[in-house]
Structure formats: structure tokens, C-alpha cells
CSV table of C-alpha atoms and ligand atoms in Angstrom, one decimal:
chain,number,residue,atom,x,y,z
L,1,MET,CA,-31.1,-19.8,2.9
L,2,SER,CA,-27.9,-19.9,0.2
L,3,GLN,CA,-24.5,-20.8,1.3
L,4,GLU,CA,-22.1,-18.0,2.7
L,5,HIS,CA,-19.0,-16.7,1.2
L,6,VAL,CA,-17.5,-13.9,2.5
L,7,LEU,CA,-16.2,-11.1,-0.1
L,8,VAL,CA,-12.8,-8.9,0.8
L,9,VAL,CA,-11.8,-6.6,-1.9
L,10,PHE,CA,-8.8,-4.0,0.1
L,11,PRO,CA,-7.3,-1.2,-2.6
L,12,HIS,CA,-3.1,-2.5,-0.8
L,13,PRO,CA,-1.2,-5.9,0.0
L,14,ASP,CA,-2.1,-5.1,4.2
L,15,ASP,CA,-5.1,-3.7,4.5
L,16,GLU,CA,-6.8,-6.8,5.9
L,17,ALA,CA,-3.7,-7.6,8.1
L,18,PHE,CA,-4.7,-5.9,11.7
L,19,GLY,CA,-8.2,-5.6,11.2
L,20,VAL,CA,-9.5,-7.9,9.2
L,21,SER,CA,-7.5,-11.4,9.7
L,22,GLY,CA,-9.1,-12.5,12.5
L,23,THR,CA,-12.4,-12.6,10.8
L,24,ILE,CA,-11.1,-14.4,7.8
L,25,ALA,CA,-9.5,-17.2,10.2
L,26,MET,CA,-13.1,-17.7,12.2
L,27,ASN,CA,-14.9,-17.4,8.5
L,28,THR,CA,-12.1,-19.8,7.0
L,29,GLU,CA,-12.1,-21.8,10.3
L,30,LYS,CA,-15.9,-22.2,9.8
L,31,GLY,CA,-15.5,-23.3,6.5
L,32,VAL,CA,-17.2,-20.5,4.9
L,33,PRO,CA,-15.3,-19.9,1.1
L,34,VAL,CA,-13.3,-16.4,1.7
L,35,THR,CA,-12.4,-14.4,-1.1
L,36,TYR,CA,-10.1,-10.9,-1.1
L,37,VAL,CA,-9.5,-8.8,-3.9
L,38,CYS,CA,-6.9,-6.8,-3.5
L,39,LEU,CA,-6.4,-4.4,-6.5
L,40,THR,CA,-2.5,-2.9,-6.4
L,41,LEU,CA,0.6,-4.5,-4.9
L,42,GLY,CA,1.8,-1.3,-2.7
L,43,GLU,CA,4.3,-0.6,-5.2
L,44,MET,CA,4.1,3.4,-3.7
L,45,GLY,CA,4.7,1.7,-0.1
L,46,ARG,CA,7.3,3.6,2.4
L,47,ASN,CA,8.6,0.6,4.5
L,48,MET,CA,11.2,-0.7,2.9
L,49,GLY,CA,12.2,-2.8,5.9
L,50,ASN,CA,14.2,-1.4,9.2
L,51,PRO,CA,16.7,-1.6,7.8
L,52,PRO,CA,15.4,-1.6,4.1
L,53,PHE,CA,15.6,-5.1,2.6
L,54,ALA,CA,13.3,-3.5,-0.1
L,55,THR,CA,14.0,-1.3,-3.6
L,56,ARG,CA,11.3,0.9,-5.1
L,57,GLU,CA,11.5,-1.6,-7.8
L,58,SER,CA,11.4,-5.0,-6.1
L,59,LEU,CA,8.9,-3.8,-3.2
L,60,PRO,CA,6.1,-5.3,-5.2
L,61,LYS,CA,7.9,-8.7,-6.0
L,62,ILE,CA,8.2,-8.6,-1.8
L,63,ARG,CA,4.6,-7.3,-1.3
L,64,LYS,CA,2.2,-10.4,-3.1
L,65,LYS,CA,4.4,-13.7,-1.6
L,66,GLU,CA,4.1,-11.0,1.7
L,67,LEU,CA,0.5,-11.1,0.5
L,68,GLN,CA,0.3,-15.1,-0.9
L,69,ALA,CA,1.8,-15.9,2.9
L,70,ALA,CA,-1.1,-14.1,4.8
L,71,ALA,CA,-3.5,-15.5,3.2
L,72,ASP,CA,-2.5,-19.0,3.1
L,73,THR,CA,-2.0,-18.6,6.9
L,74,LEU,CA,-5.6,-17.1,6.7
L,75,ASN,CA,-6.8,-20.0,4.8
L,76,ILE,CA,-8.1,-18.2,2.0
L,77,ASN,CA,-8.4,-20.3,-1.4
L,78,ASP,CA,-8.9,-17.5,-3.3
L,79,LEU,CA,-7.0,-14.2,-3.4
L,80,ARG,CA,-7.6,-11.6,-6.3
L,81,MET,CA,-4.9,-9.4,-7.7
L,82,TRP,CA,-6.0,-6.8,-10.4
L,83,GLY,CA,-2.6,-4.5,-10.6
L,84,LEU,CA,-3.7,-1.6,-10.1
L,85,ARG,CA,-1.6,1.1,-9.5
L,86,ASP,CA,-1.0,2.1,-6.0
L,87,LYS,CA,-2.4,5.3,-5.4
L,88,THR,CA,-3.8,5.4,-8.7
L,89,VAL,CA,-7.2,4.2,-7.8
L,90,GLU,CA,-9.0,6.9,-8.3
L,91,PHE,CA,-8.1,8.3,-11.1
L,92,GLU,CA,-9.8,5.4,-12.7
L,93,ASP,CA,-13.0,5.2,-14.4
L,94,PRO,CA,-15.2,4.4,-11.5
L,95,LYS,CA,-17.5,2.7,-14.0
L,96,THR,CA,-15.7,-0.3,-15.2
L,97,LEU,CA,-14.2,-0.1,-11.2
L,98,THR,CA,-17.7,-0.9,-10.2
L,99,ALA,CA,-18.8,-2.3,-12.9
L,100,ARG,CA,-15.9,-5.0,-12.2
L,101,ILE,CA,-16.5,-5.7,-8.9
L,102,GLY,CA,-20.3,-6.1,-9.9
L,103,ASN,CA,-19.0,-8.8,-11.9
L,104,VAL,CA,-17.5,-10.6,-9.0
L,105,ILE,CA,-20.8,-10.4,-6.9
L,106,ASP,CA,-22.5,-11.9,-9.4
L,107,GLU,CA,-20.1,-14.6,-10.2
L,108,LEU,CA,-20.0,-15.6,-5.8
L,109,LYS,CA,-23.6,-14.4,-4.8
L,110,PRO,CA,-21.4,-13.2,-1.5
L,111,THR,CA,-23.1,-13.3,0.9
L,112,LEU,CA,-21.1,-10.1,3.3
L,113,ILE,CA,-19.1,-8.3,1.8
L,114,ILE,CA,-15.5,-6.9,3.9
L,115,THR,CA,-14.1,-3.0,2.4
L,116,PHE,CA,-13.4,0.1,3.4
L,117,TYR,CA,-16.2,3.0,4.6
L,118,PRO,CA,-16.2,5.6,2.0
L,119,GLY,CA,-15.3,9.2,3.8
L,120,TYR,CA,-13.9,6.8,6.5
L,121,SER,CA,-10.5,5.6,5.5
L,122,VAL,CA,-8.5,7.4,5.0
L,123,HIS,CA,-6.3,6.9,2.1
L,124,PRO,CA,-8.0,8.0,-1.1
L,125,ASP,CA,-7.3,4.7,-2.7
L,126,HIS,CA,-9.1,3.0,-0.1
L,127,GLU,CA,-12.2,5.3,-0.2
L,128,ALA,CA,-11.9,4.8,-4.0
L,129,THR,CA,-11.8,1.2,-3.5
L,130,GLY,CA,-14.3,1.8,-0.1
L,131,ARG,CA,-17.3,3.9,-3.0
L,132,ALA,CA,-16.9,1.2,-6.0
L,133,VAL,CA,-17.9,-1.7,-3.4
L,134,ILE,CA,-20.8,0.2,-2.0
L,135,ARG,CA,-21.9,1.5,-5.9
L,136,ALA,CA,-21.3,-2.0,-7.4
L,137,VAL,CA,-24.0,-3.3,-4.6
L,138,GLU,CA,-26.3,-0.6,-5.1
L,139,GLN,CA,-27.0,-1.4,-8.4
L,140,LEU,CA,-28.8,-4.9,-6.9
L,141,PRO,CA,-32.3,-5.1,-5.8
L,142,GLU,CA,-32.6,-4.2,-2.6
L,143,ASP,CA,-33.6,-7.5,-1.2
L,144,GLU,CA,-30.4,-9.3,-2.8
L,145,ARG,CA,-27.9,-7.4,-1.3
L,146,PRO,CA,-25.0,-8.5,1.0
L,147,ALA,CA,-24.4,-7.2,3.9
L,148,VAL,CA,-21.5,-5.2,3.9
L,149,HIS,CA,-19.0,-4.2,6.9
L,150,CYS,CA,-17.0,-1.6,6.9
L,151,VAL,CA,-14.2,-0.1,8.5
L,152,ALA,CA,-13.5,3.0,9.5
L,153,PHE,CA,-10.5,5.0,11.0
L,154,SER,CA,-10.4,8.4,10.0
L,155,ASN,CA,-9.6,11.1,12.6
L,156,ASP,CA,-13.8,12.0,13.1
L,157,CYS,CA,-15.5,7.8,12.8
L,158,TYR,CA,-16.4,7.5,15.7
L,159,GLU,CA,-18.0,11.5,15.6
L,160,MET,CA,-19.9,10.5,12.0
L,161,LEU,CA,-21.0,6.9,13.1
L,162,GLY,CA,-21.7,6.2,16.3
L,163,GLU,CA,-20.3,3.1,17.7
L,164,PRO,CA,-19.2,-0.2,15.5
L,165,ASP,CA,-22.3,-2.4,15.7
L,166,VAL,CA,-19.8,-5.4,14.3
L,167,VAL,CA,-17.2,-7.0,17.1
L,168,ASN,CA,-16.0,-10.2,16.0
L,169,ASP,CA,-14.6,-11.8,19.4
L,170,VAL,CA,-11.0,-13.3,17.4
L,171,SER,CA,-8.8,-14.5,19.7
L,172,SER,CA,-9.8,-17.5,19.1
L,173,VAL,CA,-7.5,-17.0,16.5
L,174,SER,CA,-5.1,-14.7,17.0
L,175,HIS,CA,-1.7,-16.9,16.9
L,176,GLN,CA,-3.5,-16.7,13.4
L,177,LYS,CA,-3.9,-13.0,12.5
L,178,LEU,CA,-0.6,-12.6,14.5
L,179,GLU,CA,1.3,-14.9,11.3
L,180,ALA,CA,-0.9,-12.9,8.9
L,181,ILE,CA,0.8,-9.6,10.4
L,182,LYS,CA,4.2,-11.1,10.2
L,183,ALA,CA,4.3,-12.2,6.7
L,184,HIS,CA,3.8,-8.7,6.3
L,185,ARG,CA,7.5,-8.0,7.2
L,186,SER,CA,8.0,-5.1,4.6
L,187,GLN,CA,5.4,-2.7,6.4
L,188,THR,CA,5.1,-4.4,9.7
L,189,GLU,CA,8.6,-5.5,11.1
L,190,TRP,CA,8.3,-1.7,12.8
L,191,ILE,CA,5.6,-2.5,14.8
L,192,ILE,CA,5.7,-6.5,15.3
L,193,ALA,CA,9.2,-5.2,17.2
L,194,ALA,CA,7.3,-1.8,19.0
L,195,MET,CA,4.6,-5.0,19.6
L,196,ALA,CA,7.8,-6.9,21.5
L,197,GLU,CA,9.1,-4.4,23.2
L,198,GLU,CA,5.7,-3.2,25.2
L,199,ASN,CA,6.2,0.8,23.7
L,200,PRO,CA,3.0,1.4,23.9
L,201,GLU,CA,3.5,4.6,22.2
L,202,LYS,CA,4.6,3.3,19.1
L,203,VAL,CA,2.2,0.7,19.2
L,204,PRO,CA,-1.0,0.8,16.9
L,205,GLU,CA,-5.0,2.0,18.9
L,206,VAL,CA,-6.1,-0.9,16.5
L,207,LEU,CA,-2.9,-3.8,17.5
L,208,LYS,CA,-3.8,-2.3,21.4
L,209,ARG,CA,-7.6,-4.2,21.2
L,210,ILE,CA,-5.9,-6.7,18.2
L,211,ASN,CA,-8.7,-9.3,19.2
L,212,LYS,CA,-11.7,-7.0,19.0
L,213,GLU,CA,-12.2,-6.7,15.5
L,214,GLN,CA,-14.9,-3.6,14.4
L,215,PHE,CA,-16.9,-3.0,11.8
L,216,TRP,CA,-20.0,-0.3,10.7
L,217,THR,CA,-21.8,-2.5,8.4
L,218,TYR,CA,-23.0,-0.5,5.7
L,219,LYS,CA,-26.5,1.5,5.4
L,220,PHE,CA,-27.4,2.1,1.7
O,1,MET,CA,21.2,-1.2,-1.2
O,2,GLN,CA,24.5,0.5,-0.2
O,3,PRO,CA,24.9,4.5,1.1
O,4,ILE,CA,25.6,6.3,-1.7
O,5,THR,CA,29.2,6.8,-1.9
O,6,LEU,CA,30.3,9.5,-4.2
O,7,ASP,CA,32.5,7.9,-6.9
O,8,THR,CA,30.9,4.9,-7.5
O,9,VAL,CA,27.4,6.7,-7.5
O,10,GLN,CA,29.0,9.6,-10.5
O,11,ASN,CA,30.4,6.2,-12.0
O,12,GLU,CA,27.3,4.5,-12.3
O,13,ILE,CA,25.2,8.0,-13.1
O,14,ASN,CA,27.7,8.1,-16.3
O,15,LYS,CA,26.7,5.5,-18.4
O,16,PHE,CA,23.0,7.5,-18.8
O,17,LEU,CA,24.5,10.2,-20.9
O,18,ASN,CA,23.4,11.2,-24.3
O,19,GLN,CA,20.7,8.2,-24.4
O,20,ASP,CA,16.8,7.8,-23.9
O,21,VAL,CA,16.4,6.5,-20.6
O,22,TYR,CA,13.4,5.9,-18.7
O,23,LEU,CA,13.1,7.9,-15.2
O,24,HIS,CA,11.6,7.3,-12.3
O,25,LEU,CA,11.3,10.3,-9.5
O,26,GLU,CA,9.5,10.4,-6.0
O,27,THR,CA,9.1,12.1,-3.1
O,28,THR,CA,6.5,11.4,-0.7
O,29,ASN,CA,5.7,11.5,3.5
O,30,GLY,CA,3.0,9.7,3.2
O,31,ALA,CA,-0.6,9.0,2.9
O,32,TYR,CA,-1.1,8.9,6.8
O,33,ALA,CA,0.9,12.3,7.7
O,34,SER,CA,-1.5,14.3,8.1
O,35,HIS,CA,-4.2,11.3,9.8
O,36,PHE,CA,-1.3,11.1,12.6
O,37,ASN,CA,-0.2,14.7,12.9
O,38,GLN,CA,-3.2,17.2,11.7
O,39,SER,CA,-1.0,20.4,11.5
O,40,PHE,CA,1.4,18.5,8.9
O,41,PHE,CA,0.3,19.0,5.4
O,42,SER,CA,1.2,16.3,3.2
O,43,VAL,CA,2.8,16.7,-0.2
O,44,GLY,CA,4.0,13.5,-2.6
O,45,ALA,CA,4.5,13.8,-6.3
O,46,TYR,CA,5.8,11.0,-8.4
O,47,ILE,CA,6.4,10.7,-12.6
O,48,ARG,CA,7.1,7.4,-13.8
O,49,ASN,CA,8.6,6.6,-16.9
O,50,ALA,CA,9.3,9.5,-18.2
O,51,LYS,CA,11.5,9.0,-20.9
O,52,VAL,CA,15.0,12.0,-20.7
O,53,ASN,CA,18.0,12.3,-22.3
O,54,PHE,CA,20.3,14.2,-20.6
O,55,GLU,CA,24.5,15.8,-21.1
O,56,ARG,CA,24.9,15.9,-17.7
O,57,GLY,CA,24.3,14.4,-14.3
O,58,ILE,CA,25.9,15.0,-10.9
O,59,ILE,CA,25.7,14.0,-7.7
O,60,THR,CA,27.4,15.8,-5.3
O,61,GLY,CA,27.3,17.6,-1.3
O,62,ASP,CA,29.5,17.9,1.5
O,63,LYS,CA,28.2,14.6,3.6
O,64,ALA,CA,25.0,12.8,2.7
O,65,PRO,CA,22.4,12.9,2.0
O,66,TYR,CA,23.1,13.8,-1.7
O,67,ARG,CA,21.5,15.8,-3.9
O,68,ALA,CA,21.4,15.1,-7.6
O,69,GLY,CA,20.9,17.1,-10.9
O,70,LEU,CA,20.6,16.1,-14.1
O,71,LYS,CA,20.5,18.2,-17.7
O,72,ILE,CA,18.2,17.8,-20.3
O,73,GLU,CA,17.5,19.0,-23.2
O,74,LEU,CA,14.9,21.5,-22.7
O,75,GLY,CA,15.2,21.9,-18.5
O,76,TRP,CA,16.4,19.8,-15.7
O,77,VAL,CA,15.7,17.2,-13.4
O,78,TYR,CA,16.7,17.4,-9.4
O,79,ALA,CA,16.5,15.2,-6.2
O,80,GLU,CA,17.5,16.0,-2.6
O,81,GLY,CA,17.5,14.0,0.3
O,82,LEU,CA,20.4,10.9,-1.3
O,83,THR,CA,21.5,8.2,0.8
O,84,HIS,CA,21.4,5.2,-0.4
O,85,TRP,CA,21.6,3.3,-4.5
O,86,GLU,CA,22.1,0.3,-6.5
O,87,VAL,CA,21.9,-0.9,-9.4
O,88,ASN,CA,19.7,-3.7,-10.0
O,89,GLU,CA,19.0,-7.2,-11.5
O,90,ASP,CA,17.5,-5.0,-14.6
O,91,GLY,CA,20.6,-2.8,-15.1
O,92,GLN,CA,18.7,0.0,-13.1
O,93,LEU,CA,20.3,2.4,-11.2
O,94,LEU,CA,18.6,3.1,-7.9
O,95,LEU,CA,18.8,6.2,-5.9
O,96,ALA,CA,17.1,6.0,-2.5
O,97,GLY,CA,17.0,9.0,0.3
O,98,HIS,CA,15.3,6.6,3.6
O,99,ASP,CA,14.3,8.7,6.3
O,100,ALA,CA,15.8,8.1,10.2
O,101,GLU,CA,13.4,4.9,10.7
O,102,GLY,CA,14.4,3.4,7.0
O,103,LYS,CA,11.2,5.0,5.9
O,104,LEU,CA,11.2,6.3,1.6
O,105,ALA,CA,10.9,9.5,2.1
O,106,VAL,CA,12.9,10.1,-2.5
O,107,ALA,CA,13.7,8.1,-5.2
O,108,LEU,CA,15.8,9.1,-8.6
O,109,GLN,CA,16.1,5.5,-10.7
O,110,LEU,CA,17.2,5.5,-14.3
O,111,SER,CA,16.6,2.7,-16.4
O,112,PRO,CA,17.6,1.6,-20.0
O,113,HIS,CA,14.3,0.5,-20.3
O,114,PRO,CA,10.8,1.2,-19.2
O,115,PHE,CA,10.1,0.6,-15.5
O,116,GLU,CA,8.0,-2.2,-15.3
E,1,LIG,ZN1,-4.0,0.1,3.0
């Protein structure tokens, strides 16, 4: 059996935080290497901290440091920032993007890839990233394809995809997960505050089930 | 960033008059607005590193949020909802409008050299 290796591909620095960081931590704890490819620095994010401590120009520098800190917390030792620009992933040449992801797959031979489910991941950058990953995997011979676990959260995802078939209990690494979420301070401090207040209206659904991370296995 | 005071910011705008400068202009209500509220009509636009030259540039309004207009050679640059300003270490004038939760809703920025 081939050596386990997890490849995570997302467009924004905090995309892993809420739904995937526990799964990452459980893998690195077992000694499974995790590579995280993050396509942009979330340059166009609206959260500047509250009160705002970031500006449109300082945000990418701040988010780069936050991403590195989150990766350190999760013991990710291969973090790759690709330097595309937030909100523009869908306008890049799909062939080029697919080939670039294909190269990473060739290099690492991952046994598992985690990305967004195309069609069910809301943000156009998420959709474009998921599509590129799926295209890259489709180009491999069927028996060489790694499993692809997808994150979906569109309003119709349960209706269309059914219940997620992979549910990971990440309670054993919940402390690490919370630290990783906090590392993305510019984007998450209002959520952390809402959690501390135990204000259920402001706490996103995904955090109410913080110890359960769920994925849909992509069916080719 | 600081809350806008008209005189101070007007003074900073004046430093960019009558020369080629780089513009970042943006409005956004976030990519998730329609996800959380399906009746919400989500819009946003930005232009980054447009080269402009303006002969007249004004920030105005009775109280925050403020409006700014730059009269360029063949037209105008306009923004409303501006609440905060800063000149950063790169000499760029950043004007921004933050909503009640501190989220960025509009930005009008000028730079003597292209934005990164
Ligand atoms: Zn995202």
C-alpha cells in the first residue's frame, strides 16, 4: 500500500479552519504528512477585525501570517501559497490551473485530497478550485485516483447530495482546532466572541458541531 | 485607520492632484450575502491599478459617512459611505467605509505607484 499523504486544496486562508482543521490535526498526529495548497491570500475579505485593525492593503500580509500560524498549530509542514488573487480564481485559465494542481498530485501521490465540492460550495473561488481539482484527478487512470473528500455547504447540498458519507469525530484535537480558528484572527474574532457569549444566533452552524467534520466523497 | 476628518483628508487628496496616480476603487457586500439571505441581491465591483490624473478632488458630507469625487480628464471617480482613512507606509492614501460590524463595504485608494 502506498504511503499515506493528504493534500488539501482551498482558495482562501481560513477555508480549512472550521470544517477541516480537526481532520488535518488528526492526520498530522498520526504522522501522516499534510500538504496545504492555498490559492489566494483572501485579499478581498471584508472582515478587517472589529474594531478594524487591517486595511485593504495590509490584509494580505496579515492573513499570510495568520495562515502560517494556523498551519504551525496543525503541524502542517508543507504549506504552499500560490499567489492568485481573491475573487479571480474563476477567471484564470482552467487548463493552466488544472495542470498546476495535476503537477502537485504527480509530485506527492496523495492518498486523500480534500477540497470543495463543485456546485455546492457557494463562493465562486471555492467552485473554481473544486472544479480544477476534480478535473486534475479525472485525468488520472481510474485505479490511480486518490479518494477526494469534498466540503459542501450550499443551501441545497443535503437535498442534492444526501447525507455526508464521511463524518470525522475530531474531539480529541478540539483544542488544536480552536487554536487554528483563533489564528485567523482578522476573520474569526467576531465568531470567537459570539462563542464566548454563547450567542446561538451569531454562532455559525458549522461551529455548533465543531467536533464533527463532514465530507462527501466525490463520485467520478 | 482613523475616523475621517474632512480638512485632514482633503489635504491628503490634494497631494495627488494633477499627476498620474494609481486608483483602487471597490464596493462589496460580500460573497456570502445571498447565501445567508436568499432575497438579498448581492453586488460588488472593483478596479485595481487604474491610472488616473485628476484636476479636482473633493471629500464632502455633513457627517460620516462621507462622499468623495475625483474629476478626471474624461469623467469622474465617485465613492460614498466613507468612514475611515489612513496614509500607509507606502505613501498610499486609503479611504474606506466600514459597516456597523467593522466590515469593509467601500474603498477608494490612491497611490503614487502601482498597488501590490
Ligand atoms: Zn473561502
